[in-house]
PDB file of C-alpha atoms in Angstrom:
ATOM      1  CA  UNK U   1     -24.703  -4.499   2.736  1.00 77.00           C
ATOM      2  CA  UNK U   2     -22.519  -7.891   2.852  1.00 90.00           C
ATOM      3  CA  UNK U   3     -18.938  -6.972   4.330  1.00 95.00           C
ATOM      4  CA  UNK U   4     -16.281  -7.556   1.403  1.00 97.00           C
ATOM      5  CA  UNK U   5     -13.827  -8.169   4.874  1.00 97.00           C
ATOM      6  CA  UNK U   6     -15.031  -9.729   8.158  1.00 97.00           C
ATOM      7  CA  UNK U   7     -12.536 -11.042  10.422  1.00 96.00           C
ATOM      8  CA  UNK U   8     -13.349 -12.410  13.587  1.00 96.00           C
ATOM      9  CA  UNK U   9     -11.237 -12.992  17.209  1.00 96.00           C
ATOM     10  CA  UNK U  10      -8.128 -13.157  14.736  1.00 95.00           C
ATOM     11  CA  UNK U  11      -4.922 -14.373  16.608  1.00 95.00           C
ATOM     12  CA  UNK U  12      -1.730 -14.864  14.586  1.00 95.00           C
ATOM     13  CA  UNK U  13       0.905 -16.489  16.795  1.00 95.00           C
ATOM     14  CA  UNK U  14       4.633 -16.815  15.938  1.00 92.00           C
ATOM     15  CA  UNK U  15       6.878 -19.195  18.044  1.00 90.00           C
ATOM     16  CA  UNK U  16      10.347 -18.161  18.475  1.00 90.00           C
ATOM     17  CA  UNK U  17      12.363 -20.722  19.753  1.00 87.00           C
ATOM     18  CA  UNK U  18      10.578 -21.252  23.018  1.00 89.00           C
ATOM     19  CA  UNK U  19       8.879 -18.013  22.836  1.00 91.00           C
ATOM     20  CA  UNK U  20       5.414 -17.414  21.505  1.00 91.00           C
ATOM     21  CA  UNK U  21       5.147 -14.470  19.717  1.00 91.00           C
ATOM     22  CA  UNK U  22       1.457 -12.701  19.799  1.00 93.00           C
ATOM     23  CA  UNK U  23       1.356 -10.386  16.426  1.00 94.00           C
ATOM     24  CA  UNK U  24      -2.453 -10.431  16.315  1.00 96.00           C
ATOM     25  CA  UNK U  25      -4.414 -10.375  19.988  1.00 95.00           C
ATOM     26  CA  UNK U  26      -8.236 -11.420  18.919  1.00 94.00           C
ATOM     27  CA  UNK U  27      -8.818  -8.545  16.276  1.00 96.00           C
ATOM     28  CA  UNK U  28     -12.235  -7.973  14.907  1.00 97.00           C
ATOM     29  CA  UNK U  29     -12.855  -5.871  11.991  1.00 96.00           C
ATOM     30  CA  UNK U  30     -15.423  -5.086   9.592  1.00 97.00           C
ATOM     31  CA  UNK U  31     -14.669  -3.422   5.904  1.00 98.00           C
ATOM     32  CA  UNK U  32     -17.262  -2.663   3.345  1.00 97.00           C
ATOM     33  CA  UNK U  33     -17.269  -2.220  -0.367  1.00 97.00           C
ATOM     34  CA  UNK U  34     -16.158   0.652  -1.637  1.00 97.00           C
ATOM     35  CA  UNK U  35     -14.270   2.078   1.796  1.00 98.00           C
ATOM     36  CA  UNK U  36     -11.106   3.752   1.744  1.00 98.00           C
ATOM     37  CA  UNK U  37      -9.004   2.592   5.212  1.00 98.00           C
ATOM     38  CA  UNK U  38      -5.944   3.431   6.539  1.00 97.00           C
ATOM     39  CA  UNK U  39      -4.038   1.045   8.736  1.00 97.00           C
ATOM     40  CA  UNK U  40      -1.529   2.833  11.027  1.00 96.00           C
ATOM     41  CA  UNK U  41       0.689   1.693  14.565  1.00 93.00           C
ATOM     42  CA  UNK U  42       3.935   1.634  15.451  1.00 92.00           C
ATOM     43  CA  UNK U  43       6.532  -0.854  15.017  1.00 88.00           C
ATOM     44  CA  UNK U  44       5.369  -3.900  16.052  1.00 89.00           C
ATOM     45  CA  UNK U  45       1.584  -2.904  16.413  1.00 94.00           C
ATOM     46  CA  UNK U  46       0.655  -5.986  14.481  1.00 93.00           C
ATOM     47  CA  UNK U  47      -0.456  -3.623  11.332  1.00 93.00           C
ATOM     48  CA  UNK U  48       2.038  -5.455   8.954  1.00 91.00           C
ATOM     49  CA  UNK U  49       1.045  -8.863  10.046  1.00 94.00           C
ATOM     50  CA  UNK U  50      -2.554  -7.586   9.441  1.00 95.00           C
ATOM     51  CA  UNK U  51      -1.522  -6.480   6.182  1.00 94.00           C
ATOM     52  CA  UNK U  52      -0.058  -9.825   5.350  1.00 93.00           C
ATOM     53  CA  UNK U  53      -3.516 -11.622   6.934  1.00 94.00           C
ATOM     54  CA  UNK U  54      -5.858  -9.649   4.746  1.00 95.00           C
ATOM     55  CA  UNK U  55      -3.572  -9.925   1.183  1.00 94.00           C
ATOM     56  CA  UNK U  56      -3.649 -14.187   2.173  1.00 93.00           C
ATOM     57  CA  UNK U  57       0.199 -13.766   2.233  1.00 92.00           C
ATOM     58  CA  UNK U  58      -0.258 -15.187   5.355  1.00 90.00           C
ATOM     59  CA  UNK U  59      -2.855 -17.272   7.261  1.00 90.00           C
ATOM     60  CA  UNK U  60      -3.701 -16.479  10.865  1.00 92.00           C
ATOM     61  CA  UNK U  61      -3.587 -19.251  13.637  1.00 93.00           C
ATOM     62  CA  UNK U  62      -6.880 -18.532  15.299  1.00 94.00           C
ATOM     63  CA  UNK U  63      -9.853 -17.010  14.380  1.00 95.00           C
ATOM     64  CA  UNK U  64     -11.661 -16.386  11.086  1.00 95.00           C
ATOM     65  CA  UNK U  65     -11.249 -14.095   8.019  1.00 95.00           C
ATOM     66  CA  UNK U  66     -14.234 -14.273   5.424  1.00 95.00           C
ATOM     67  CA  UNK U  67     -12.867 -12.265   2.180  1.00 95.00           C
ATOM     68  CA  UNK U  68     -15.465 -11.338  -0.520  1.00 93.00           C
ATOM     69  CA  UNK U  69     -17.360 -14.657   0.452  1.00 91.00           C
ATOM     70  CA  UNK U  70     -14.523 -16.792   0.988  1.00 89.00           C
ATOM     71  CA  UNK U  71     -13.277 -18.300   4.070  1.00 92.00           C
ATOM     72  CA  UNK U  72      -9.779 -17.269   3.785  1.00 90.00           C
ATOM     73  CA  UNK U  73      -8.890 -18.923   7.337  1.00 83.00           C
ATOM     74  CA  UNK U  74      -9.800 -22.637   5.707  1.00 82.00           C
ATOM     75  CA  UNK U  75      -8.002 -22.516   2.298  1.00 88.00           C
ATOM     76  CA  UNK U  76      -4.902 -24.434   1.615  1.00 90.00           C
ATOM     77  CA  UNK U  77      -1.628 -22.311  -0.127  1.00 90.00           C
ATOM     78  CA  UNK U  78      -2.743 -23.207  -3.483  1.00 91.00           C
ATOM     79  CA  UNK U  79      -6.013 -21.661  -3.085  1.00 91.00           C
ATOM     80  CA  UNK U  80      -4.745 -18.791  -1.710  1.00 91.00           C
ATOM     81  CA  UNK U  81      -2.536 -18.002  -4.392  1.00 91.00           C
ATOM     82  CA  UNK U  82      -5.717 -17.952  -6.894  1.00 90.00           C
ATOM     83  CA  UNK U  83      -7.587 -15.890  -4.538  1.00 92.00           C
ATOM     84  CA  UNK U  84      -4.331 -13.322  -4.227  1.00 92.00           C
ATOM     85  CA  UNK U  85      -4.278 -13.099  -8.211  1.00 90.00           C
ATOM     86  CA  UNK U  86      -7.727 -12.676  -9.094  1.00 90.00           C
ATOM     87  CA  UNK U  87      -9.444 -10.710  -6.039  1.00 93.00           C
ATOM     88  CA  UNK U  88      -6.548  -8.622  -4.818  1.00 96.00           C
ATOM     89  CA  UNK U  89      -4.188  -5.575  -6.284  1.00 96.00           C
ATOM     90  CA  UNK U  90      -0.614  -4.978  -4.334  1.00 96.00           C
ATOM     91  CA  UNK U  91       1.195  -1.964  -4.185  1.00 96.00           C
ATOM     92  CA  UNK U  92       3.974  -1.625  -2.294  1.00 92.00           C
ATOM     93  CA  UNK U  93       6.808   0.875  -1.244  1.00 90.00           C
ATOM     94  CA  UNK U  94       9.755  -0.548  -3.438  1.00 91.00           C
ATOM     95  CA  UNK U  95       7.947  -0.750  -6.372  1.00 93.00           C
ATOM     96  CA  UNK U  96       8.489  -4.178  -7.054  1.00 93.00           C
ATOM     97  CA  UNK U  97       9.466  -4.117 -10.726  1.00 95.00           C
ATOM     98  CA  UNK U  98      11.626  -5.721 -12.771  1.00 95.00           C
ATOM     99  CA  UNK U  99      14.437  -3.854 -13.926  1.00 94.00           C
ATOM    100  CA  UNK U 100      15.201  -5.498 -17.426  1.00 94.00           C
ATOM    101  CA  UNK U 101      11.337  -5.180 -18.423  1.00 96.00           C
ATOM    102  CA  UNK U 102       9.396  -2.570 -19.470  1.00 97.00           C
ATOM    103  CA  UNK U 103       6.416  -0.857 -18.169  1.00 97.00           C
ATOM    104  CA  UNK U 104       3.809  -2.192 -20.178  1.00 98.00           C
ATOM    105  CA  UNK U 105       5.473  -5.879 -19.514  1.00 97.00           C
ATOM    106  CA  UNK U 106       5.789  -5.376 -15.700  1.00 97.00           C
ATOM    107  CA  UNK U 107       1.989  -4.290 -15.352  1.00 97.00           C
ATOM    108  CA  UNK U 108       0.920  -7.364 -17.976  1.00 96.00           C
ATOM    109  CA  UNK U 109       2.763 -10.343 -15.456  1.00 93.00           C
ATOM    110  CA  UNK U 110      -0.284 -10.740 -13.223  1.00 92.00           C
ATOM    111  CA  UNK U 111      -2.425 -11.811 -15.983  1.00 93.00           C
ATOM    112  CA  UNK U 112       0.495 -14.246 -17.078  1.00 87.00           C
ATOM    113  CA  UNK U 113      -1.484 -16.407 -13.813  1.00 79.00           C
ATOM    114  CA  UNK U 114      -4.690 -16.041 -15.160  1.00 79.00           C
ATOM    115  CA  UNK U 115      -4.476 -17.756 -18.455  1.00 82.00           C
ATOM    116  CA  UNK U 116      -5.148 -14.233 -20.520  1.00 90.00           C
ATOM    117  CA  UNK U 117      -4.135 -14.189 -24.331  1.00 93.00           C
ATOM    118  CA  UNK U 118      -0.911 -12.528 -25.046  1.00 93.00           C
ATOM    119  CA  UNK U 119      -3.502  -9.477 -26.812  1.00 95.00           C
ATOM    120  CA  UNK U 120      -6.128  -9.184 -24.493  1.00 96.00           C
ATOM    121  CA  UNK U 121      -2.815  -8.534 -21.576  1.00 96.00           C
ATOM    122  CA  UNK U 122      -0.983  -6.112 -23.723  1.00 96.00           C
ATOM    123  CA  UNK U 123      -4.324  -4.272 -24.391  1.00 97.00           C
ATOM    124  CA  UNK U 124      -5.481  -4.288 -20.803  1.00 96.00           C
ATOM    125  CA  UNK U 125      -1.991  -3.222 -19.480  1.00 97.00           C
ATOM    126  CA  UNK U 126      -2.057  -0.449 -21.784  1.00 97.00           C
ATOM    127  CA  UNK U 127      -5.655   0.617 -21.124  1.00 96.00           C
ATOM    128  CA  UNK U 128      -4.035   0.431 -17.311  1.00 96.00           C
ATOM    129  CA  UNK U 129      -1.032   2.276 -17.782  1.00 96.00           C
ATOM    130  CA  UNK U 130      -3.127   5.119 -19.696  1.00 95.00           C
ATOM    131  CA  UNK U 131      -5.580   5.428 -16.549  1.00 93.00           C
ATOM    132  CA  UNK U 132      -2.832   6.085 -14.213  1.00 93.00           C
ATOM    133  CA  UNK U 133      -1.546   8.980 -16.408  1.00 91.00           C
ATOM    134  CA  UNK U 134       1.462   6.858 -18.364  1.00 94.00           C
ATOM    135  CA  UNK U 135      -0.168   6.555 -21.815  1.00 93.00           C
ATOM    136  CA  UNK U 136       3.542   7.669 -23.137  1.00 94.00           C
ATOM    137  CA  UNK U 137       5.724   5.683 -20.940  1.00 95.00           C
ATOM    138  CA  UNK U 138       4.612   1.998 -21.877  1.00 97.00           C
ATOM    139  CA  UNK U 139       7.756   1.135 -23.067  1.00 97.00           C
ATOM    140  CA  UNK U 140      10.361   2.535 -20.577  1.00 97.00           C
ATOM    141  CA  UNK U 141      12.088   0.224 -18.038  1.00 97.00           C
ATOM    142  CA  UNK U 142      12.033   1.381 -14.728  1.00 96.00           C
ATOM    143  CA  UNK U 143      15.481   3.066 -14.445  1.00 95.00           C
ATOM    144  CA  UNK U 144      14.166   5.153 -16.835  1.00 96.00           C
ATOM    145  CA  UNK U 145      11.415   6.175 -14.625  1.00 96.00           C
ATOM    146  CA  UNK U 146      11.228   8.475 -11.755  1.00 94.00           C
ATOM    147  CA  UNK U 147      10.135   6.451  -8.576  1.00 94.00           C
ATOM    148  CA  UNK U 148       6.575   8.478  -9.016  1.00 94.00           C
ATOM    149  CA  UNK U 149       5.909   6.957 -12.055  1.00 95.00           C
ATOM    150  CA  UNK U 150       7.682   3.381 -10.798  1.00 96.00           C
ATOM    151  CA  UNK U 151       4.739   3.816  -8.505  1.00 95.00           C
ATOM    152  CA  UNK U 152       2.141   4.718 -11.036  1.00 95.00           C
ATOM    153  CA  UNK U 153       3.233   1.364 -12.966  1.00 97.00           C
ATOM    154  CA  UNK U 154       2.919  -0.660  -9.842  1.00 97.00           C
ATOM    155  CA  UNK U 155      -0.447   0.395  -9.475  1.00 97.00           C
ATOM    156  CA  UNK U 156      -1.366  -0.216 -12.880  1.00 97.00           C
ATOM    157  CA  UNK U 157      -0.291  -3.645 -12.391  1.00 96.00           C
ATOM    158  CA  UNK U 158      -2.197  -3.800  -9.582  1.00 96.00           C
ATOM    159  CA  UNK U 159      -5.737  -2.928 -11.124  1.00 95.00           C
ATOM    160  CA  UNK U 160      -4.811  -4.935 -14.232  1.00 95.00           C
ATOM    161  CA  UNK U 161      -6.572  -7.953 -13.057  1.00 93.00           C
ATOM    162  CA  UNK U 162      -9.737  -5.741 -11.797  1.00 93.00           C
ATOM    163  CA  UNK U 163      -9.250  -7.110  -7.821  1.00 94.00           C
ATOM    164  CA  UNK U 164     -12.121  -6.720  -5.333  1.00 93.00           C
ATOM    165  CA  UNK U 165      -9.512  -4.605  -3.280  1.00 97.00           C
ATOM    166  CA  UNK U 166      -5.995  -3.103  -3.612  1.00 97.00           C
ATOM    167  CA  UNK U 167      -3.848  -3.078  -0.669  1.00 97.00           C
ATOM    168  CA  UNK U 168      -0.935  -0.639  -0.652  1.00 96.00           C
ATOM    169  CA  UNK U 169       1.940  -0.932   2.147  1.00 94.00           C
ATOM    170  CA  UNK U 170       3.346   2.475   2.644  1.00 94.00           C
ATOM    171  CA  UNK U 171       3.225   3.225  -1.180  1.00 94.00           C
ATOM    172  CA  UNK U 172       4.366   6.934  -0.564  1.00 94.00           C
ATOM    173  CA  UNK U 173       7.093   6.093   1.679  1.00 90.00           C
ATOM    174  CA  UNK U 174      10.048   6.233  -1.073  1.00 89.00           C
ATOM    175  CA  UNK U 175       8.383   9.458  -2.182  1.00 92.00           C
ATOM    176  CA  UNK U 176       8.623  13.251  -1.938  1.00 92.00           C
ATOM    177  CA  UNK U 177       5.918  15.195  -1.010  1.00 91.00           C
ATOM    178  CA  UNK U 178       4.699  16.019  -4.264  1.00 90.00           C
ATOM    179  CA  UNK U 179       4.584  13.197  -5.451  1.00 92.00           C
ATOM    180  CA  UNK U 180       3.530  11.477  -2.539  1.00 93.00           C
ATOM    181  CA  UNK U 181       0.131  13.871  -2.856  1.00 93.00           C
ATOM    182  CA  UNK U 182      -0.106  12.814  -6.778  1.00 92.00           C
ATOM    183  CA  UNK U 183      -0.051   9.279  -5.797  1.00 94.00           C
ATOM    184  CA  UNK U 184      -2.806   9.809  -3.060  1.00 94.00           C
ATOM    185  CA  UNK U 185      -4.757  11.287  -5.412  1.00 93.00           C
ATOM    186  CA  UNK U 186      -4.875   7.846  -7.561  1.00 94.00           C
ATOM    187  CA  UNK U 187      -6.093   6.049  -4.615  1.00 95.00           C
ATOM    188  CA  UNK U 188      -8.781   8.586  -4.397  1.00 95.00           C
ATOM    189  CA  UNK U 189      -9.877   8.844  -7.782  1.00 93.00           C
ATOM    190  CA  UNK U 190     -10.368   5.094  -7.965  1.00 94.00           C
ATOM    191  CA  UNK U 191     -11.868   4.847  -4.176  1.00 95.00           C
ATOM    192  CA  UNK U 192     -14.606   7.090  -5.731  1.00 94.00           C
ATOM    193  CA  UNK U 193     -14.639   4.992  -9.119  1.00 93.00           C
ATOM    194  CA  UNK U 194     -15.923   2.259  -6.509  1.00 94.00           C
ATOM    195  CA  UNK U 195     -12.292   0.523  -5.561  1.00 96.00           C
ATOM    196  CA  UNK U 196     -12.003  -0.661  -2.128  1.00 97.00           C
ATOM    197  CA  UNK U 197      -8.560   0.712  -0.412  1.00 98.00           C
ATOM    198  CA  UNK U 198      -6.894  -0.794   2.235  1.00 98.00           C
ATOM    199  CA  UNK U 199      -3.309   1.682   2.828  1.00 97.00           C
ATOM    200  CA  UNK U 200      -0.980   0.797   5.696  1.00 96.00           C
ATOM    201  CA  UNK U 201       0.963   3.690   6.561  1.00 94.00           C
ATOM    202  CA  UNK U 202       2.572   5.675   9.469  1.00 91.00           C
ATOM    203  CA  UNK U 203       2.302   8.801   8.267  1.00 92.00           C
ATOM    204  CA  UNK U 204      -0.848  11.096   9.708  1.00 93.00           C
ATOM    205  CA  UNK U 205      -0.995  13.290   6.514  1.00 93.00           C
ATOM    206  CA  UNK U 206      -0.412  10.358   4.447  1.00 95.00           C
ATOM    207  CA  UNK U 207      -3.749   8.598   6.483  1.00 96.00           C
ATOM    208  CA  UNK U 208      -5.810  11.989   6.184  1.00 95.00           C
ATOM    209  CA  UNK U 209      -6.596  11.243   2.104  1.00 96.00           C
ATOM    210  CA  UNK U 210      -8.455   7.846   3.678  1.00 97.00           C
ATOM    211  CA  UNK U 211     -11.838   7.988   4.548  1.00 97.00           C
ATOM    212  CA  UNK U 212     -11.002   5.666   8.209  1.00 98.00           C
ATOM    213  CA  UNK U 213      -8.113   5.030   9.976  1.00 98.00           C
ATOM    214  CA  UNK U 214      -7.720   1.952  12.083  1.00 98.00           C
ATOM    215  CA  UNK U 215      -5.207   1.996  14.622  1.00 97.00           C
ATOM    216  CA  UNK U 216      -3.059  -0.666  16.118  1.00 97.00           C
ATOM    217  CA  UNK U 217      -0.877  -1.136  19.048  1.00 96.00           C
ATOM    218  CA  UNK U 218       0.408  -4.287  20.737  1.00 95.00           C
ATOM    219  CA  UNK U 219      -1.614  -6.753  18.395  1.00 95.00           C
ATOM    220  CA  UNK U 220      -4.815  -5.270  19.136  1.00 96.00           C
ATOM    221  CA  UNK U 221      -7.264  -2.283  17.233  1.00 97.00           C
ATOM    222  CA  UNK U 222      -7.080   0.551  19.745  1.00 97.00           C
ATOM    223  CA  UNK U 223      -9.152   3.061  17.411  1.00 97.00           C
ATOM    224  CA  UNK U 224     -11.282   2.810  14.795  1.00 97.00           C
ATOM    225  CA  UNK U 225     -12.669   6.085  13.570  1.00 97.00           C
ATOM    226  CA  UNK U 226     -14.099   7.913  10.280  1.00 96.00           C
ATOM    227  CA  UNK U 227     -11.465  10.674   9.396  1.00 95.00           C
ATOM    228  CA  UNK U 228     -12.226  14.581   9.596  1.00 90.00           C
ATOM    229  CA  UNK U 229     -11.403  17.020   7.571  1.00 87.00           C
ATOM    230  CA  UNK U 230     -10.354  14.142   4.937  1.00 90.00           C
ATOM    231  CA  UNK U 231      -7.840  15.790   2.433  1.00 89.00           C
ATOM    232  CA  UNK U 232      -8.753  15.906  -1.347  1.00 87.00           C
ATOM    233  CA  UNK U 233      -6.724  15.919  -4.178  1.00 77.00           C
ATOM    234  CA  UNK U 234      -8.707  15.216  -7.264  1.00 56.00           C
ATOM    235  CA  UNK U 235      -7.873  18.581  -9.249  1.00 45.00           C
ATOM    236  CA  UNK U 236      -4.427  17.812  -8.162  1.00 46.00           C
ATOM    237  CA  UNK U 237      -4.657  14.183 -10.205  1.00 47.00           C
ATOM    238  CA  UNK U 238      -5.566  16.119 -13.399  1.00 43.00           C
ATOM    239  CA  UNK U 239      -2.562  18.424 -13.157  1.00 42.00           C
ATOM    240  CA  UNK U 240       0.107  15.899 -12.523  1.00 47.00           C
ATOM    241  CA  UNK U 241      -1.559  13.506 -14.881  1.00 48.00           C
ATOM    242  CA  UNK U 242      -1.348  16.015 -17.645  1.00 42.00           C
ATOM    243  CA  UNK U 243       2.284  17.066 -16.559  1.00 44.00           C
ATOM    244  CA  UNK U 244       3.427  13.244 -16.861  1.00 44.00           C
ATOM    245  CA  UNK U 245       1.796  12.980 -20.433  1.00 39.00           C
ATOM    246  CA  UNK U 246       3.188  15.763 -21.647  1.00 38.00           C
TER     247      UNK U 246
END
């Protein structure tokens, strides 16, 4: 199977006045289609900078990160801005929605990159919003949302563009519990419609619902292991989906 992520001795290097600043110690790391991993560490374990690497928010300063054929480590910031829109999906914990706009407009703005006719992105944001359970919410602005469903729009918006991968930076982390399961179960449901998930997170429960957890500490991968007794929440999906439709 060809990795959809290989990175190689990846170093990322930040120079603080006359300090140098090692984020990223020679990290190698392997991801497959179709995996579900979580990335967890403590602060300032390198797993945001990671996080940054992999999305091509950021490039590293040594080493080499191939992305769904691509050599991500060679492209210039224009090319890595078409690479961000069309082969990856963000969710993150704020949400990042705008206030004055409505659901169904907030999930259509990634396709506003990708030269898509104003009908084909309000049919494919609604077809999005639907499969994340918010078939009757397309046109409610965010304050008029509860922060679950904020979520459930962001990650609409995320699969809008059908990405290769969605990464998703603590996306239960301005959640209750509840909700926090309903959202996991989202990320499940589409890991096993074939999504590759890539969750940073440093919650243990929260890591459980992955199918590997990758752990970091001072720049470097100090565990890499499949998870046991994974948790599973599909029936759980249903329930809330049908509870936020109705």
């Amino acid at each position: 199977m060809q990795p959809l992520i290989r990175i190689e001795d990846l170093r990322k290097i930040y120079h603080v006045g006359d300090q140098e600043i090692h984020a990223l110690s020679g990290v190698s790391l392997t991801i497959n289609p179709g995996e579900f991993v979580a990335i967890m560490g403590p602060s300032g374990s390198g797993k945001s900078t990671m996080m940054n690497v992999l999305g091509c928010l950021d490039k590293p300063t040594i080493g080499e990160y191939v992305l769904d054929g691509h050599a991500i480590s060679q492209l210039h910031d224009d090319d890595l801005a078409i690479i961000r829109n069309r082969k990856i999906g963000f969710v993150f914990q704020s949400f990042n929605l705008l206030s004055r706009t409505s659901a169904v407009e907030n999930v259509e703005l990634p396709m506003l990159y990708s030269g898509v006719s104003s009908k084909e992105r309000r049919q494919r944001a609604i077809e999005a919003l639907q499969s994340v359970g918010l078939g009757t919410r397309l046109y409610n602005k965010p304050n008029e949302l509860s922060g679950g469903q904020q979520q459930r729009v962001s990650i609409a918006r995320a699969l809008v563009n059908n990405p290769v991968i969605i990464m998703a930076d603590e996306p239960t982390g301005a959640l209750d519990t509840r909700t926090s399961v309903e959202i996991m179960s989202i990320f499940q449901r589409l890991n096993d419609m074939g999504k590759t998930i890539i969750l940073v997170t440093h919650e243990p429960d929260i890591a459980d619902y992955a199918k590997r957890i990758v752990r970091f500490r001072d720049g470097r991968i100090v565990e890499d292991v499949d998870v046991q007794n994974r948790r599973i929440v599909a029936e759980i999906a249903v329930a809330a989906e049908e509870e936020a439709i109705s």
